Structures are given as C-alpha cells and as structure tokens.
Coordinates of C-alpha atoms and ligand atoms in Angstrom, one line a residue:
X1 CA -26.7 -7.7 -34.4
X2 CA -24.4 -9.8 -32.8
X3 CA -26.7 -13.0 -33.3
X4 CA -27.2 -11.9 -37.0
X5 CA -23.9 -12.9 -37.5
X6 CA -24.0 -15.9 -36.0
X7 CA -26.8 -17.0 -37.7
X8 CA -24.8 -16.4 -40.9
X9 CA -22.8 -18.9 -40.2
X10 CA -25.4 -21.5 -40.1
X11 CA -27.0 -20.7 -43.0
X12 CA -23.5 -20.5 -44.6
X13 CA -22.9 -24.0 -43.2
X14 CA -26.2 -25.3 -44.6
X15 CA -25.1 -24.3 -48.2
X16 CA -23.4 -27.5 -48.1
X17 CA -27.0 -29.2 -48.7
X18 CA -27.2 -31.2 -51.8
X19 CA -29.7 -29.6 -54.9
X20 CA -31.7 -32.8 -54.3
X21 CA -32.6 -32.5 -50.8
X22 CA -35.8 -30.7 -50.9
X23 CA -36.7 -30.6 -47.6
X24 CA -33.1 -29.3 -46.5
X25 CA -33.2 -26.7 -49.1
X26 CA -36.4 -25.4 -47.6
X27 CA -35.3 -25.6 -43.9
X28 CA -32.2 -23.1 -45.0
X29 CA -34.5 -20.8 -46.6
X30 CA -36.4 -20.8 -43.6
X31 CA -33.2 -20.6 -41.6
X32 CA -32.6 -16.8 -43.7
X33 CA -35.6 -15.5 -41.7
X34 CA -33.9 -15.9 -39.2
X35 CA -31.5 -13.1 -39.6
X36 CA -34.8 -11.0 -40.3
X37 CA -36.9 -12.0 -37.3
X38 CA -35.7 -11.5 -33.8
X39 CA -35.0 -15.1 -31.8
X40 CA -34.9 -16.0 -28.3
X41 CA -30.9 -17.1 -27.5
X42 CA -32.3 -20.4 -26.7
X43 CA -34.5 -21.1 -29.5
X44 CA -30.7 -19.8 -32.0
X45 CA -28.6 -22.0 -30.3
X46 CA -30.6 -25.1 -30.3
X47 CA -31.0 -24.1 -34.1
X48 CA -27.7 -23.5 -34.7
X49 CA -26.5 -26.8 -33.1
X50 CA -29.1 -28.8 -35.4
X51 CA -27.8 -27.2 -38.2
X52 CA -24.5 -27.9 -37.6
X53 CA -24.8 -31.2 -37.6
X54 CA -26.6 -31.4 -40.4
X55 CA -23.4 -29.3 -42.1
X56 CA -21.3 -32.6 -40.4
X57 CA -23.3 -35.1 -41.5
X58 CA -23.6 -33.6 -45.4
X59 CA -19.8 -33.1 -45.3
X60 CA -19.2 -36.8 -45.0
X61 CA -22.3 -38.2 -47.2
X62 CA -24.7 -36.7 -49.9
X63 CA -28.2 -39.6 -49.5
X64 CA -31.6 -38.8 -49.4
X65 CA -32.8 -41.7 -46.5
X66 CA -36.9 -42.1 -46.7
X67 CA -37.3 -43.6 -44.3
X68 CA -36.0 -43.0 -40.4
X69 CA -35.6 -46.5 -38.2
X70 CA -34.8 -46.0 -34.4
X71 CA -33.7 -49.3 -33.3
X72 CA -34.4 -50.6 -29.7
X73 CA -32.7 -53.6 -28.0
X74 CA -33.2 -56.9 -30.2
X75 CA -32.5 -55.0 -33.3
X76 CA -29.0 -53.7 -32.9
X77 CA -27.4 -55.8 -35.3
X78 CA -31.1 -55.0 -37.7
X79 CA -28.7 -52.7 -39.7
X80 CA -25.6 -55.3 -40.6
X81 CA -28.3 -56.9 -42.6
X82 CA -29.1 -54.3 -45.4
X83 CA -27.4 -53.0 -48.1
X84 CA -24.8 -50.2 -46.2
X85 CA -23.6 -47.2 -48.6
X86 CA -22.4 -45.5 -45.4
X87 CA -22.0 -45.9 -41.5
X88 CA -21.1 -42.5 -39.3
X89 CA -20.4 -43.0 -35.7
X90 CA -22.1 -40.4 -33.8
X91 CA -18.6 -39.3 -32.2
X92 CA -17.9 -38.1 -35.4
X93 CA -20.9 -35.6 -36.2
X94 CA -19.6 -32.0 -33.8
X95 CA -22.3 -31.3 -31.7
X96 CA -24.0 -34.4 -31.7
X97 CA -25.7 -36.0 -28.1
X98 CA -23.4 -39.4 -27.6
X99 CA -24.8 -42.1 -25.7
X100 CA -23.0 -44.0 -23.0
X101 CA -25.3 -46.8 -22.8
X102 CA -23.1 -49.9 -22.6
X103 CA -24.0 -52.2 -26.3
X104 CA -25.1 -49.0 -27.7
X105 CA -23.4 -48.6 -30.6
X106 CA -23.9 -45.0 -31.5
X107 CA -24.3 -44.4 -35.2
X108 CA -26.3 -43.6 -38.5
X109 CA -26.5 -46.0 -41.0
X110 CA -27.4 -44.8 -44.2
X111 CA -28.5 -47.6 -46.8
X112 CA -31.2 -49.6 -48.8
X113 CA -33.3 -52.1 -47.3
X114 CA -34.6 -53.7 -50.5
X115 CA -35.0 -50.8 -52.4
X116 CA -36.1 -48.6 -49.7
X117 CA -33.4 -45.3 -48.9
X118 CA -32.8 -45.3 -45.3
X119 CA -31.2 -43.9 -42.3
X120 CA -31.3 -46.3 -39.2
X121 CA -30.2 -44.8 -35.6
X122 CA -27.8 -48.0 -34.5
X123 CA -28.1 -46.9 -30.7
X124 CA -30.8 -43.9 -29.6
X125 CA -29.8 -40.8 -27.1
X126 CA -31.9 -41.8 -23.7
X127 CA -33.6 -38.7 -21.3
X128 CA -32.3 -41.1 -18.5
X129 CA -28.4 -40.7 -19.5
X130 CA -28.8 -37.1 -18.5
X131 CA -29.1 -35.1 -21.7
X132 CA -31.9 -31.9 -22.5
X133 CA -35.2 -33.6 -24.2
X134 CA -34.2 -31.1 -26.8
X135 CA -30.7 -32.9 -27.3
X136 CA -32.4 -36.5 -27.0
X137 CA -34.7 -35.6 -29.8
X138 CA -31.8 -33.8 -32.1
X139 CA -31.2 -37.2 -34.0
X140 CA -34.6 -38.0 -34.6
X141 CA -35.1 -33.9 -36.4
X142 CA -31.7 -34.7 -37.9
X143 CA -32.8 -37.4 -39.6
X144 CA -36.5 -35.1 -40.5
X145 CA -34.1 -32.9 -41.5
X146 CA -32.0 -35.1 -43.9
X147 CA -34.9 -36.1 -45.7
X148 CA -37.0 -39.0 -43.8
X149 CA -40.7 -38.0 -44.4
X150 CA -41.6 -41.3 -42.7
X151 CA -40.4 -42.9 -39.3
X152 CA -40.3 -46.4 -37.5
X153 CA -39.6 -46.3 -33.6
X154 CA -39.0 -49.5 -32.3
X155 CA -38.4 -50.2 -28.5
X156 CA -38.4 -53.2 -25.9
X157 CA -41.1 -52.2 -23.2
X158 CA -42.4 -54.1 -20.1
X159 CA -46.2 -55.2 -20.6
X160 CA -48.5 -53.6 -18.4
X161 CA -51.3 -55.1 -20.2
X162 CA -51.5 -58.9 -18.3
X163 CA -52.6 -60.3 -21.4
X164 CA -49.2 -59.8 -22.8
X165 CA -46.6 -62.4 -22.4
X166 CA -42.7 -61.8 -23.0
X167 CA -41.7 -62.3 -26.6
X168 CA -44.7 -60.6 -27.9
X169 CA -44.9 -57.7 -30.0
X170 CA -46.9 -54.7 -29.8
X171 CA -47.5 -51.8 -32.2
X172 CA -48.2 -48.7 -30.9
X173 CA -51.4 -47.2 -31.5
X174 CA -50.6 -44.0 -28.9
X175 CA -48.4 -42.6 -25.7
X176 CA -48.7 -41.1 -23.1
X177 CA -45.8 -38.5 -22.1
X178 CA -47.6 -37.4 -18.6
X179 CA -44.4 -38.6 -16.8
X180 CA -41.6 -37.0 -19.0
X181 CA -40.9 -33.2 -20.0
X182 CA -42.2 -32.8 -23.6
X183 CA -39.4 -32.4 -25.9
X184 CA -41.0 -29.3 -27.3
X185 CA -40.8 -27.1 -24.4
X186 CA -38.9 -24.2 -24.9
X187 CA -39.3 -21.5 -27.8
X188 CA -40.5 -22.8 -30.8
X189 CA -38.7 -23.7 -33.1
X190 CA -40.5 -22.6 -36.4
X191 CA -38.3 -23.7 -39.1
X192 CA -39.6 -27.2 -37.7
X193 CA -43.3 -26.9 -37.2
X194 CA -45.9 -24.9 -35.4
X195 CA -45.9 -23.5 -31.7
X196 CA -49.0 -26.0 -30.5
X197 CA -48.8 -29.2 -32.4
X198 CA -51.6 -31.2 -33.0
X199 CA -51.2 -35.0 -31.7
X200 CA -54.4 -36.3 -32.3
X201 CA -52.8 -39.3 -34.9
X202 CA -49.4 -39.7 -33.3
X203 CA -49.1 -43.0 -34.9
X204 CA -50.5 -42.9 -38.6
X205 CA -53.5 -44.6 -38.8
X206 CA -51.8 -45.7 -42.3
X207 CA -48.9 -47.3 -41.2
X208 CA -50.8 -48.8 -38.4
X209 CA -52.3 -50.9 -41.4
X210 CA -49.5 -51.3 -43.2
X211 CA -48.0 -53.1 -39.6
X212 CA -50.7 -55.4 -39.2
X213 CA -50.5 -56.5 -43.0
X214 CA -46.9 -56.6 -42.3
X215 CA -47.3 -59.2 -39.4
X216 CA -50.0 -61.2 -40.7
X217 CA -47.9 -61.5 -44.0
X218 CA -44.6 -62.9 -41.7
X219 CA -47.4 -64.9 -39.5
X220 CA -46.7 -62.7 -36.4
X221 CA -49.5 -62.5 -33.7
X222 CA -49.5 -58.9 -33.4
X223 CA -50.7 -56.7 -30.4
X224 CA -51.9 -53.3 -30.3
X225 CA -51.5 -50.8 -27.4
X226 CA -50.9 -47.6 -25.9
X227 CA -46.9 -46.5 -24.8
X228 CA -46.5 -45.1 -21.7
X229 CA -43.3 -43.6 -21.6
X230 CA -41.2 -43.1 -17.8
X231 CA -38.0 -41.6 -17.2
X232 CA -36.2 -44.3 -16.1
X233 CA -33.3 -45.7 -15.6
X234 CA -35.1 -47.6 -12.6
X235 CA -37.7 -49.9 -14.0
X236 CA -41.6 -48.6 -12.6
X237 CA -42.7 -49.8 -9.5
X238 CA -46.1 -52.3 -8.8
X239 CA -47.8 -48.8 -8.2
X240 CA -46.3 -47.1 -11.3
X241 CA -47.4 -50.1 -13.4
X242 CA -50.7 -49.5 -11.9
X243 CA -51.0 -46.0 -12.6
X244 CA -50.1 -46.7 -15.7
X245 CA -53.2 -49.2 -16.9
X246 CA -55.9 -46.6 -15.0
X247 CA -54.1 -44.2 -17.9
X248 CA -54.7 -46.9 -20.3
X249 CA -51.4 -48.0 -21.0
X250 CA -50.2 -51.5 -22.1
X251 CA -46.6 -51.2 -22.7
X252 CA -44.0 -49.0 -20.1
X253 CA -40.5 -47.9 -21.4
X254 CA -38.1 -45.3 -21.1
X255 CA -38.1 -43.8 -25.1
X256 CA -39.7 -43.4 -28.1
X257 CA -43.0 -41.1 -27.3
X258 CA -40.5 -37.9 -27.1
X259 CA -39.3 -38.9 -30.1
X260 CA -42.6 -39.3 -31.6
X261 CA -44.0 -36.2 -30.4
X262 CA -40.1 -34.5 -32.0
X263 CA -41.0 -36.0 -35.3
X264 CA -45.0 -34.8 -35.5
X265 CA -43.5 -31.9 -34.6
X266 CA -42.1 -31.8 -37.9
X267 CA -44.6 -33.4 -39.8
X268 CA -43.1 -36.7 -40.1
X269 CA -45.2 -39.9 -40.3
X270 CA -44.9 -42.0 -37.7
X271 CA -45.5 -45.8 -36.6
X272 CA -43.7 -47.6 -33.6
X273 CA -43.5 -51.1 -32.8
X274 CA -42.1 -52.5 -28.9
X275 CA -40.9 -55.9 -27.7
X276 CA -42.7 -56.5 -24.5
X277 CA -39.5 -58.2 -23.2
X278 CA -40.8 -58.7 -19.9
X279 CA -43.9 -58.0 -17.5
X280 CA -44.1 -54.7 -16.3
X281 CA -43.0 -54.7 -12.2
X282 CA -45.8 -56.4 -9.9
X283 CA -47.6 -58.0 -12.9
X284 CA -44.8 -61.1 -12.7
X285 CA -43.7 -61.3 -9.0
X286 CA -40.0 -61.6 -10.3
X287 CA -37.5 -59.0 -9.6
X288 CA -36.8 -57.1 -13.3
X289 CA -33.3 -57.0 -14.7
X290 CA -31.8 -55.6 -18.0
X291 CA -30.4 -59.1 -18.7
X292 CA -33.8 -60.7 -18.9
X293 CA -34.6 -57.3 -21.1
X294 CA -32.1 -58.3 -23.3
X295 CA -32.8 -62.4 -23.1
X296 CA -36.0 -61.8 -24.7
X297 CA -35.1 -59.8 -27.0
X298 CA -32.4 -61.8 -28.5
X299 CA -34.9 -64.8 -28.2
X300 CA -37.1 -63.1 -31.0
X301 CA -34.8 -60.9 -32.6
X302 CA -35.1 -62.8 -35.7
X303 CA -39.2 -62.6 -36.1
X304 CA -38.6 -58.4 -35.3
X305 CA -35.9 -58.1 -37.8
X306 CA -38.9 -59.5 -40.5
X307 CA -41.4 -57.8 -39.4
X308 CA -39.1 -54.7 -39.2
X309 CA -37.6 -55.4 -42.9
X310 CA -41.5 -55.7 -44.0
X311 CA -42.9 -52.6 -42.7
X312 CA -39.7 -50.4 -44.0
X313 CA -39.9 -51.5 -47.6
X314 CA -43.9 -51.4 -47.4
X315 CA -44.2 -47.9 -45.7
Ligands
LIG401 N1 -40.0 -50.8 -17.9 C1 -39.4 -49.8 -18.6 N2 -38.6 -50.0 -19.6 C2 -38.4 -51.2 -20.1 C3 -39.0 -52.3 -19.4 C4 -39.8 -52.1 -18.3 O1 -40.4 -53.0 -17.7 N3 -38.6 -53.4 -20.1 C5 -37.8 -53.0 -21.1 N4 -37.7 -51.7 -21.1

C-alpha cells in the first residue's frame, strides 16, 4: 500500500503533460496500472525517477521534439546553429544523471532544425563516469518519452576496420554490446516496451538510406559498419581491437549501442552515425590520446554538422 501511494505521486506529477503530447499521455495511463499491478521496488523507483523528470522538464517547457540527436565530440557546438526555442541545463532537471566529462556541456536543447521539432542532448551521460546503465540511458527514454519517435546517435569511435582512415565517417549499420551490461537488465519496465526486445533492425534499415542519400547529396564518402561498444575510459588494447574485428566490428567506442538498445526498447527509430577520429589501438602504432580524439574531430566538424543537419530534417 505504501508504494500505492507513491506512485500517486508520479502520476500526479505527470498531469503536468501537455493535451498534445500523445505519447506522454499514454505513458501516464500506463503509469495508473501501476497502482493496480504489484511492482518490484526497483522496477517503481527507476519509474518514478523517469517520471519525475519528465514532470521537471514539462514544468519549464511545453514542445513536442521529433526528432532525438545525441551529439558526440565534433558536434558540440551542432546545436548553436539551429533555431533554439529553449536550452535546459541538465543541473536543472531533479533527478537527472549529470555528467562530469570536462567540455561536456550538459543540456537539452529544444528547437527547429529547418522545420524539423527537435531535442538535441548537448553532452551525453557515459557508463565509464560511474553511473547505473539504467541512469545513462534515462535521457535517451526522456527524450522517447517527451515525444521523439525518431533518434540520431552520433559518436567519435576509433576504426578497427584498417580500411578506415581518421576523418572518415561511418554510419552504423549494427553493435555489439558483448562487453557492456545491457541497459535493460533489471525488471521490466513495461510502460516502455516488452520484457525480451527484439533487436534484429537496431539501426532502421530506412534511415540507413536516408544517411547514404544524405551523404552523397553533401558529397560525403560515407562508410558503413558495425559499433562495438567498450566500457572505457581507457581506450581498447591491440588485443581488444583484435577481438573486436573476429566479432565483426569496424568502429570501437565507449557509447551509443546502450542507448540504442534503451531507445528500441521503446520503439523508437533509430540511425547512428561515428567519426572514426583515430585508428583503433595496434592498428596505428601511435600511442592514443583524447586530444588527437578531439583534433579530428574539430578537423571535420564542419562536413558532420551537414550531414547531421541533412539527415535530421530528412528523417
Ligand atoms: N576507442 C574507444 N573510444 C574512442 C576511440 C577509441 O579508439 N576514439 C574515440 N573514441
């Protein structure tokens, strides 16, 4: 009984949803079963803490984003470019995992690019920093839950694939998660989506051809691989790097698939793009740093902010 009330709360809090906002309408009336059906604590409180900041988030702005962009290094400036209605720093929404990468800024930005209704994630929550899966992948199910049916994840990876060279770009056509807890462990939550979730099309099979229109359109050589994602915050040894090609991957990073796998979860679409910023470890015989990480991608910033800005407004 003493959770029934609880839960009242929540659904109390989520009254605050705007008429318009389908999908968050449907998520509270799924949130009333709640008081009906019995919950593991787990399962109510990570529930609770989503709703809640949703309740924080709709307090402060009433927009319908369609679209969900997580940016990765190169495109942190991506959202000074568009047309801002609204910016909320992350501090600000109670609850809320806060990053403490340094040049992360930490906040949703909620505008148009072109004509396209947004919410861009200016700085994402890493599994490395020392947060639950379930807390890295809140923002990604906040933004699900604010409306986004459709999501871009964009990262910078090292290439594992040694026809890759730094600078390149390389949409994702699938992950592997072998080396990271999957978000979803834990009870399900079913007010987001099933118990087993299919991930046979991670990565929309749609969007991917909306990405390679995208790039050809811009003149963009494009490649096309598989994620693997690590834990980091060490970059993947020679033998790592290894492992990872037997697995079939082309791209290593520390992000993104958990976020994927969050957002299929839901039923989002999804399509991610990575800057291969560098060779994966043992491929180039040079020792990896984060300033080379960063090097590259400021180097083609400008060529992934188009391609970006293309893919958003055709997706
Ligand atoms: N490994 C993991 N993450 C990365 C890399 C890498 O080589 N480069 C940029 N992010």
């Amino acid at each position: 009984m003493e959770f029934n009330n609880k839960i009242v709360i929540v659904t109390g809090g989520a009254q605050g949803i705007g008429k318009d906002h389908c999908r968050g309408i449907a998520f509270m009336k799924k949130s009333i079963n709640i008081m009906t059906t019995p919950k593991r604590k787990e399962e109510v409180i990570m529930y609770k803490k989503l709703m809640t900041c949703l309740e924080s988030v709709r307090k402060k702005i009433d927009f319908k984003p369609e679209v969900a962009l997580i940016l990765g290094s190169g495109l942190g400036d991506f959202a000074d470019g568009i047309q801002i209605e609204q910016t909320i720093d992350y501090t600000d929404i109670e609850g809320f995992p806060v990053s403490t990468v340094k040049g992360h800024k930490g906040r949703f930005v909620f505008g148009y690019v072109e004509k396209t209704p947004v919410v861009i994630m200016q700085g994402r929550v890493h599994y490395y920093e020392g947060y639950a899966m379930s807390d890295v992948v809140l923002p990604t199910r906040l933004m699900g839950m604010l409306g986004a049916k459709k999501i871009l994840l964009t990262n910078a990876a090292g290439g594992a694939n040694p026809s890759y060279k730094p600078g390149d770009f390389m949409m994702i056509t699938d992950h592997i998660t072998t080396g990271v807890p999957s978000p979803l462990i834990g009870p399900n939550m079913d007010e987001l989506g099933t118990r087993f979730p299919d991930m046979s099309e991670v990565y929309s099979r749609r969007l991917q051809d909306v990405i390679r229109k995208c790039a050809k359109e811009c003149d963009i050589k494009l490649q096309e691989g598989v994620y693997v994602q690590f834990t980091g915050p060490n970059y993947e040894t020679p033998a790592e790097v290894r492992l990872a090609q037997r697995w079939g991957g082309d791209a290593v990073g520390m992000s993104t698939a958990c976020e994927a796998m969050a957002a299929r979860h839901m039923g989002m679409e999804i399509c991610g793009i990575s800057c291969i910023t560098n060779m994966a470890a043992g491929i180039s015989q040079k020792e990896l740093n984060h300033k080379e990480v960063q090097e590259t991608a400021d180097r083609v910033a400008k060529s992934f902010k188009e391609l970006v800005t293309k893919v958003v407004v055709n997706m």
